[in-house]
Amino acid sequence: MSEKQKDIVSSMIFLILGVSVYLYSGTIKTIIKADVGPAFAPKIVTMGIIILAVIKLGLSIKKNTPEYTKKTTKNENTLNGLLTIVALGLYVALFDVLGFVISSALYLFFQMCLLMSAEKRNYIKIGIISIVVPVCIYFLFVKAFNLMLPTGLLG
C-alpha cells in the first residue's frame, strides 16, 4: 500500500469516526440546564477531527509525487494503528462505566506507551502525565465551565 493510499484510508476512517462521535455526542444526557451542555466539548473536538480529516483527504488526493504514490512493503506501523483504533473503541465503550478520569488516564497511558520508542519510555513520567492531565481537565470542566463529566467508579 502506498503512502497516498494509507493517507486516504486513514482520512476516511477519521472522517467516519468524527461524524459518528459527533452524532453520538447528541445523546449525552443533560442534568443541569446551562448555556454550554455536556455535548459541547465532544462536538467541538469532533468538528476539529472532521475538518482535519477532510483537509488531509483533499491534500492526499491532490498530491501525486512518485515517492508518495510508490507502494511500500513496510508494515511496522500497521499494528500500532490497529491498536490505537481498538484503544479508542475501548475508551468510548468504558467511558460511562469507568468515568472520565479513569478511562482517560488508562487511554493516555496506553497511547503514550504505544507511540513512544522503547528506549525513550519513562513509565513514571507517562503515568504522572496520564493522571494529572485528565484530573486537570475534569476540574476545569466541572469548576470553570460548570459541566458534569461522567465520574464512573469515582462517583
JSON list of C-alpha atoms in Angstrom, two decimals:
[
{"chain": "A", "resi": 1, "resn": "MET", "atom": "CA", "xyz": [0.00, 0.00, 0.00]},
{"chain": "A", "resi": 2, "resn": "SER", "atom": "CA", "xyz": [1.41, 3.42, -0.91]},
{"chain": "A", "resi": 3, "resn": "GLU", "atom": "CA", "xyz": [1.62, 6.38, 1.46]},
{"chain": "A", "resi": 4, "resn": "LYS", "atom": "CA", "xyz": [-1.12, 8.04, -0.58]},
{"chain": "A", "resi": 5, "resn": "GLN", "atom": "CA", "xyz": [-3.46, 5.08, -0.13]},
{"chain": "A", "resi": 6, "resn": "LYS", "atom": "CA", "xyz": [-2.69, 4.94, 3.60]},
{"chain": "A", "resi": 7, "resn": "ASP", "atom": "CA", "xyz": [-3.42, 8.65, 3.98]},
{"chain": "A", "resi": 8, "resn": "ILE", "atom": "CA", "xyz": [-6.71, 8.35, 2.08]},
{"chain": "A", "resi": 9, "resn": "VAL", "atom": "CA", "xyz": [-7.84, 5.33, 4.13]},
{"chain": "A", "resi": 10, "resn": "SER", "atom": "CA", "xyz": [-6.86, 6.93, 7.46]},
{"chain": "A", "resi": 11, "resn": "SER", "atom": "CA", "xyz": [-8.58, 10.19, 6.48]},
{"chain": "A", "resi": 12, "resn": "MET", "atom": "CA", "xyz": [-11.77, 8.30, 5.67]},
{"chain": "A", "resi": 13, "resn": "ILE", "atom": "CA", "xyz": [-11.58, 6.39, 8.97]},
{"chain": "A", "resi": 14, "resn": "PHE", "atom": "CA", "xyz": [-11.18, 9.63, 10.94]},
{"chain": "A", "resi": 15, "resn": "LEU", "atom": "CA", "xyz": [-13.97, 11.25, 8.94]},
{"chain": "A", "resi": 16, "resn": "ILE", "atom": "CA", "xyz": [-16.35, 8.37, 9.73]},
{"chain": "A", "resi": 17, "resn": "LEU", "atom": "CA", "xyz": [-15.19, 8.31, 13.37]},
{"chain": "A", "resi": 18, "resn": "GLY", "atom": "CA", "xyz": [-15.64, 12.07, 13.69]},
{"chain": "A", "resi": 19, "resn": "VAL", "atom": "CA", "xyz": [-19.15, 12.05, 12.25]},
{"chain": "A", "resi": 20, "resn": "SER", "atom": "CA", "xyz": [-20.11, 9.05, 14.40]},
{"chain": "A", "resi": 21, "resn": "VAL", "atom": "CA", "xyz": [-18.86, 10.61, 17.64]},
{"chain": "A", "resi": 22, "resn": "TYR", "atom": "CA", "xyz": [-20.46, 13.94, 16.73]},
{"chain": "A", "resi": 23, "resn": "LEU", "atom": "CA", "xyz": [-23.83, 12.26, 16.24]},
{"chain": "A", "resi": 24, "resn": "TYR", "atom": "CA", "xyz": [-23.39, 10.13, 19.37]},
{"chain": "A", "resi": 25, "resn": "SER", "atom": "CA", "xyz": [-22.50, 13.18, 21.48]},
{"chain": "A", "resi": 26, "resn": "GLY", "atom": "CA", "xyz": [-26.01, 14.48, 20.89]},
{"chain": "A", "resi": 27, "resn": "THR", "atom": "CA", "xyz": [-27.32, 11.63, 23.04]},
{"chain": "A", "resi": 28, "resn": "ILE", "atom": "CA", "xyz": [-25.43, 12.76, 26.17]},
{"chain": "A", "resi": 29, "resn": "LYS", "atom": "CA", "xyz": [-27.93, 13.43, 28.94]},
{"chain": "A", "resi": 30, "resn": "THR", "atom": "CA", "xyz": [-28.14, 16.99, 30.25]},
{"chain": "A", "resi": 31, "resn": "ILE", "atom": "CA", "xyz": [-28.51, 17.05, 34.03]},
{"chain": "A", "resi": 32, "resn": "ILE", "atom": "CA", "xyz": [-28.14, 20.79, 34.61]},
{"chain": "A", "resi": 33, "resn": "LYS", "atom": "CA", "xyz": [-29.55, 23.27, 32.12]},
{"chain": "A", "resi": 34, "resn": "ALA", "atom": "CA", "xyz": [-26.75, 25.64, 31.11]},
{"chain": "A", "resi": 35, "resn": "ASP", "atom": "CA", "xyz": [-25.66, 27.64, 28.10]},
{"chain": "A", "resi": 36, "resn": "VAL", "atom": "CA", "xyz": [-22.99, 25.07, 27.34]},
{"chain": "A", "resi": 37, "resn": "GLY", "atom": "CA", "xyz": [-24.16, 21.49, 27.78]},
{"chain": "A", "resi": 38, "resn": "PRO", "atom": "CA", "xyz": [-22.12, 18.32, 28.22]},
{"chain": "A", "resi": 39, "resn": "ALA", "atom": "CA", "xyz": [-22.16, 17.65, 24.46]},
{"chain": "A", "resi": 40, "resn": "PHE", "atom": "CA", "xyz": [-20.37, 20.94, 23.71]},
{"chain": "A", "resi": 41, "resn": "ALA", "atom": "CA", "xyz": [-16.77, 19.75, 24.14]},
{"chain": "A", "resi": 42, "resn": "PRO", "atom": "CA", "xyz": [-17.16, 16.47, 22.23]},
{"chain": "A", "resi": 43, "resn": "LYS", "atom": "CA", "xyz": [-18.84, 18.35, 19.38]},
{"chain": "A", "resi": 44, "resn": "ILE", "atom": "CA", "xyz": [-16.03, 20.92, 19.22]},
{"chain": "A", "resi": 45, "resn": "VAL", "atom": "CA", "xyz": [-13.34, 18.22, 19.25]},
{"chain": "A", "resi": 46, "resn": "THR", "atom": "CA", "xyz": [-15.10, 16.10, 16.64]},
{"chain": "A", "resi": 47, "resn": "MET", "atom": "CA", "xyz": [-15.63, 19.14, 14.41]},
{"chain": "A", "resi": 48, "resn": "GLY", "atom": "CA", "xyz": [-11.86, 19.63, 14.54]},
{"chain": "A", "resi": 49, "resn": "ILE", "atom": "CA", "xyz": [-11.32, 15.96, 13.67]},
{"chain": "A", "resi": 50, "resn": "ILE", "atom": "CA", "xyz": [-13.78, 16.18, 10.77]},
{"chain": "A", "resi": 51, "resn": "ILE", "atom": "CA", "xyz": [-12.22, 19.38, 9.39]},
{"chain": "A", "resi": 52, "resn": "LEU", "atom": "CA", "xyz": [-8.68, 17.99, 9.63]},
{"chain": "A", "resi": 53, "resn": "ALA", "atom": "CA", "xyz": [-9.74, 14.68, 8.07]},
{"chain": "A", "resi": 54, "resn": "VAL", "atom": "CA", "xyz": [-11.34, 16.49, 5.11]},
{"chain": "A", "resi": 55, "resn": "ILE", "atom": "CA", "xyz": [-8.22, 18.65, 4.66]},
{"chain": "A", "resi": 56, "resn": "LYS", "atom": "CA", "xyz": [-5.92, 15.62, 4.83]},
{"chain": "A", "resi": 57, "resn": "LEU", "atom": "CA", "xyz": [-8.15, 13.71, 2.40]},
{"chain": "A", "resi": 58, "resn": "GLY", "atom": "CA", "xyz": [-8.09, 16.60, -0.08]},
{"chain": "A", "resi": 59, "resn": "LEU", "atom": "CA", "xyz": [-4.32, 17.01, 0.18]},
{"chain": "A", "resi": 60, "resn": "SER", "atom": "CA", "xyz": [-3.81, 13.25, -0.19]},
{"chain": "A", "resi": 61, "resn": "ILE", "atom": "CA", "xyz": [-5.93, 13.06, -3.32]},
{"chain": "A", "resi": 62, "resn": "LYS", "atom": "CA", "xyz": [-4.23, 16.12, -4.83]},
{"chain": "A", "resi": 63, "resn": "LYS", "atom": "CA", "xyz": [-0.61, 15.07, -4.16]},
{"chain": "A", "resi": 64, "resn": "ASN", "atom": "CA", "xyz": [0.85, 12.78, -6.84]},
{"chain": "A", "resi": 65, "resn": "THR", "atom": "CA", "xyz": [4.64, 12.71, -6.41]},
{"chain": "A", "resi": 66, "resn": "PRO", "atom": "CA", "xyz": [6.33, 9.40, -7.36]},
{"chain": "A", "resi": 67, "resn": "GLU", "atom": "CA", "xyz": [7.65, 8.66, -3.85]},
{"chain": "A", "resi": 68, "resn": "TYR", "atom": "CA", "xyz": [4.23, 9.38, -2.35]},
{"chain": "A", "resi": 69, "resn": "THR", "atom": "CA", "xyz": [2.35, 7.05, -4.71]},
{"chain": "A", "resi": 70, "resn": "LYS", "atom": "CA", "xyz": [5.02, 4.29, -4.72]},
{"chain": "A", "resi": 71, "resn": "LYS", "atom": "CA", "xyz": [3.91, 1.12, -2.97]},
{"chain": "A", "resi": 72, "resn": "THR", "atom": "CA", "xyz": [5.80, 0.33, 0.22]},
{"chain": "A", "resi": 73, "resn": "THR", "atom": "CA", "xyz": [6.32, -3.05, 1.82]},
{"chain": "A", "resi": 74, "resn": "LYS", "atom": "CA", "xyz": [6.86, -1.82, 5.39]},
{"chain": "A", "resi": 75, "resn": "ASN", "atom": "CA", "xyz": [4.04, -2.77, 7.75]},
{"chain": "A", "resi": 76, "resn": "GLU", "atom": "CA", "xyz": [5.72, -1.81, 11.02]},
{"chain": "A", "resi": 77, "resn": "ASN", "atom": "CA", "xyz": [3.12, 0.81, 11.97]},
{"chain": "A", "resi": 78, "resn": "THR", "atom": "CA", "xyz": [0.07, -1.21, 10.96]},
{"chain": "A", "resi": 79, "resn": "LEU", "atom": "CA", "xyz": [-0.17, -2.93, 14.34]},
{"chain": "A", "resi": 80, "resn": "ASN", "atom": "CA", "xyz": [0.19, 0.39, 16.19]},
{"chain": "A", "resi": 81, "resn": "GLY", "atom": "CA", "xyz": [-2.59, 1.87, 14.08]},
{"chain": "A", "resi": 82, "resn": "LEU", "atom": "CA", "xyz": [-4.91, -1.05, 14.75]},
{"chain": "A", "resi": 83, "resn": "LEU", "atom": "CA", "xyz": [-4.11, -0.95, 18.48]},
{"chain": "A", "resi": 84, "resn": "THR", "atom": "CA", "xyz": [-4.91, 2.77, 18.51]},
{"chain": "A", "resi": 85, "resn": "ILE", "atom": "CA", "xyz": [-8.31, 2.14, 16.92]},
{"chain": "A", "resi": 86, "resn": "VAL", "atom": "CA", "xyz": [-9.02, -0.66, 19.43]},
{"chain": "A", "resi": 87, "resn": "ALA", "atom": "CA", "xyz": [-7.92, 1.59, 22.31]},
{"chain": "A", "resi": 88, "resn": "LEU", "atom": "CA", "xyz": [-10.21, 4.40, 21.14]},
{"chain": "A", "resi": 89, "resn": "GLY", "atom": "CA", "xyz": [-13.10, 1.95, 20.88]},
{"chain": "A", "resi": 90, "resn": "LEU", "atom": "CA", "xyz": [-12.45, 0.67, 24.41]},
{"chain": "A", "resi": 91, "resn": "TYR", "atom": "CA", "xyz": [-12.13, 4.24, 25.67]},
{"chain": "A", "resi": 92, "resn": "VAL", "atom": "CA", "xyz": [-15.55, 5.13, 24.28]},
{"chain": "A", "resi": 93, "resn": "ALA", "atom": "CA", "xyz": [-17.11, 1.86, 25.49]},
{"chain": "A", "resi": 94, "resn": "LEU", "atom": "CA", "xyz": [-15.76, 2.20, 29.04]},
{"chain": "A", "resi": 95, "resn": "PHE", "atom": "CA", "xyz": [-16.25, 5.97, 29.35]},
{"chain": "A", "resi": 96, "resn": "ASP", "atom": "CA", "xyz": [-19.57, 5.80, 31.23]},
{"chain": "A", "resi": 97, "resn": "VAL", "atom": "CA", "xyz": [-18.57, 2.76, 33.31]},
{"chain": "A", "resi": 98, "resn": "LEU", "atom": "CA", "xyz": [-15.14, 3.94, 34.48]},
{"chain": "A", "resi": 99, "resn": "GLY", "atom": "CA", "xyz": [-15.77, 7.67, 34.21]},
{"chain": "A", "resi": 100, "resn": "PHE", "atom": "CA", "xyz": [-13.79, 10.40, 32.51]},
{"chain": "A", "resi": 101, "resn": "VAL", "atom": "CA", "xyz": [-10.73, 10.46, 34.76]},
{"chain": "A", "resi": 102, "resn": "ILE", "atom": "CA", "xyz": [-10.04, 6.71, 34.93]},
{"chain": "A", "resi": 103, "resn": "SER", "atom": "CA", "xyz": [-10.82, 5.92, 31.28]},
{"chain": "A", "resi": 104, "resn": "SER", "atom": "CA", "xyz": [-8.82, 8.93, 30.05]},
{"chain": "A", "resi": 105, "resn": "ALA", "atom": "CA", "xyz": [-5.85, 8.08, 32.27]},
{"chain": "A", "resi": 106, "resn": "LEU", "atom": "CA", "xyz": [-5.80, 4.48, 31.04]},
{"chain": "A", "resi": 107, "resn": "TYR", "atom": "CA", "xyz": [-6.15, 5.54, 27.41]},
{"chain": "A", "resi": 108, "resn": "LEU", "atom": "CA", "xyz": [-3.42, 8.18, 27.65]},
{"chain": "A", "resi": 109, "resn": "PHE", "atom": "CA", "xyz": [-1.03, 5.76, 29.36]},
{"chain": "A", "resi": 110, "resn": "PHE", "atom": "CA", "xyz": [-1.57, 3.08, 26.73]},
{"chain": "A", "resi": 111, "resn": "GLN", "atom": "CA", "xyz": [-1.38, 5.50, 23.80]},
{"chain": "A", "resi": 112, "resn": "MET", "atom": "CA", "xyz": [1.80, 7.19, 25.02]},
{"chain": "A", "resi": 113, "resn": "CYS", "atom": "CA", "xyz": [3.47, 3.82, 25.59]},
{"chain": "A", "resi": 114, "resn": "LEU", "atom": "CA", "xyz": [2.39, 2.71, 22.13]},
{"chain": "A", "resi": 115, "resn": "LEU", "atom": "CA", "xyz": [3.69, 5.80, 20.35]},
{"chain": "A", "resi": 116, "resn": "MET", "atom": "CA", "xyz": [6.93, 6.23, 22.27]},
{"chain": "A", "resi": 117, "resn": "SER", "atom": "CA", "xyz": [10.01, 4.24, 21.31]},
{"chain": "A", "resi": 118, "resn": "ALA", "atom": "CA", "xyz": [11.11, 1.63, 23.86]},
{"chain": "A", "resi": 119, "resn": "GLU", "atom": "CA", "xyz": [14.36, 3.42, 24.70]},
{"chain": "A", "resi": 120, "resn": "LYS", "atom": "CA", "xyz": [12.58, 6.74, 25.41]},
{"chain": "A", "resi": 121, "resn": "ARG", "atom": "CA", "xyz": [9.76, 5.25, 27.52]},
{"chain": "A", "resi": 122, "resn": "ASN", "atom": "CA", "xyz": [9.68, 6.51, 31.09]},
{"chain": "A", "resi": 123, "resn": "TYR", "atom": "CA", "xyz": [6.73, 4.78, 32.75]},
{"chain": "A", "resi": 124, "resn": "ILE", "atom": "CA", "xyz": [6.77, 7.05, 35.81]},
{"chain": "A", "resi": 125, "resn": "LYS", "atom": "CA", "xyz": [6.61, 10.21, 33.70]},
{"chain": "A", "resi": 126, "resn": "ILE", "atom": "CA", "xyz": [3.94, 8.69, 31.44]},
{"chain": "A", "resi": 127, "resn": "GLY", "atom": "CA", "xyz": [1.93, 7.62, 34.50]},
{"chain": "A", "resi": 128, "resn": "ILE", "atom": "CA", "xyz": [2.10, 11.07, 36.08]},
{"chain": "A", "resi": 129, "resn": "ILE", "atom": "CA", "xyz": [1.05, 12.79, 32.85]},
{"chain": "A", "resi": 130, "resn": "SER", "atom": "CA", "xyz": [-1.72, 10.23, 32.31]},
{"chain": "A", "resi": 131, "resn": "ILE", "atom": "CA", "xyz": [-3.20, 11.01, 35.72]},
{"chain": "A", "resi": 132, "resn": "VAL", "atom": "CA", "xyz": [-2.58, 14.76, 36.01]},
{"chain": "A", "resi": 133, "resn": "VAL", "atom": "CA", "xyz": [-3.99, 15.74, 32.60]},
{"chain": "A", "resi": 134, "resn": "PRO", "atom": "CA", "xyz": [-7.44, 14.09, 32.97]},
{"chain": "A", "resi": 135, "resn": "VAL", "atom": "CA", "xyz": [-7.76, 15.34, 36.56]},
{"chain": "A", "resi": 136, "resn": "CYS", "atom": "CA", "xyz": [-6.96, 18.93, 35.48]},
{"chain": "A", "resi": 137, "resn": "ILE", "atom": "CA", "xyz": [-9.37, 18.70, 32.54]},
{"chain": "A", "resi": 138, "resn": "TYR", "atom": "CA", "xyz": [-12.06, 17.25, 34.81]},
{"chain": "A", "resi": 139, "resn": "PHE", "atom": "CA", "xyz": [-11.75, 20.11, 37.32]},
{"chain": "A", "resi": 140, "resn": "LEU", "atom": "CA", "xyz": [-11.61, 22.68, 34.52]},
{"chain": "A", "resi": 141, "resn": "PHE", "atom": "CA", "xyz": [-14.90, 21.43, 33.11]},
{"chain": "A", "resi": 142, "resn": "VAL", "atom": "CA", "xyz": [-16.61, 20.93, 36.48]},
{"chain": "A", "resi": 143, "resn": "LYS", "atom": "CA", "xyz": [-15.44, 24.13, 38.21]},
{"chain": "A", "resi": 144, "resn": "ALA", "atom": "CA", "xyz": [-14.83, 26.63, 35.40]},
{"chain": "A", "resi": 145, "resn": "PHE", "atom": "CA", "xyz": [-17.46, 25.57, 32.86]},
{"chain": "A", "resi": 146, "resn": "ASN", "atom": "CA", "xyz": [-19.91, 24.07, 35.38]},
{"chain": "A", "resi": 147, "resn": "LEU", "atom": "CA", "xyz": [-20.24, 20.92, 33.24]},
{"chain": "A", "resi": 148, "resn": "MET", "atom": "CA", "xyz": [-20.58, 17.45, 34.65]},
{"chain": "A", "resi": 149, "resn": "LEU", "atom": "CA", "xyz": [-18.38, 14.71, 33.23]},
{"chain": "A", "resi": 150, "resn": "PRO", "atom": "CA", "xyz": [-19.05, 11.03, 33.96]},
{"chain": "A", "resi": 151, "resn": "THR", "atom": "CA", "xyz": [-17.48, 10.09, 37.32]},
{"chain": "A", "resi": 152, "resn": "GLY", "atom": "CA", "xyz": [-17.88, 6.34, 36.90]},
{"chain": "A", "resi": 153, "resn": "LEU", "atom": "CA", "xyz": [-16.17, 4.39, 39.67]},
{"chain": "A", "resi": 154, "resn": "LEU", "atom": "CA", "xyz": [-15.05, 7.60, 41.42]},
{"chain": "A", "resi": 155, "resn": "GLY", "atom": "CA", "xyz": [-18.60, 8.90, 41.81]}
]
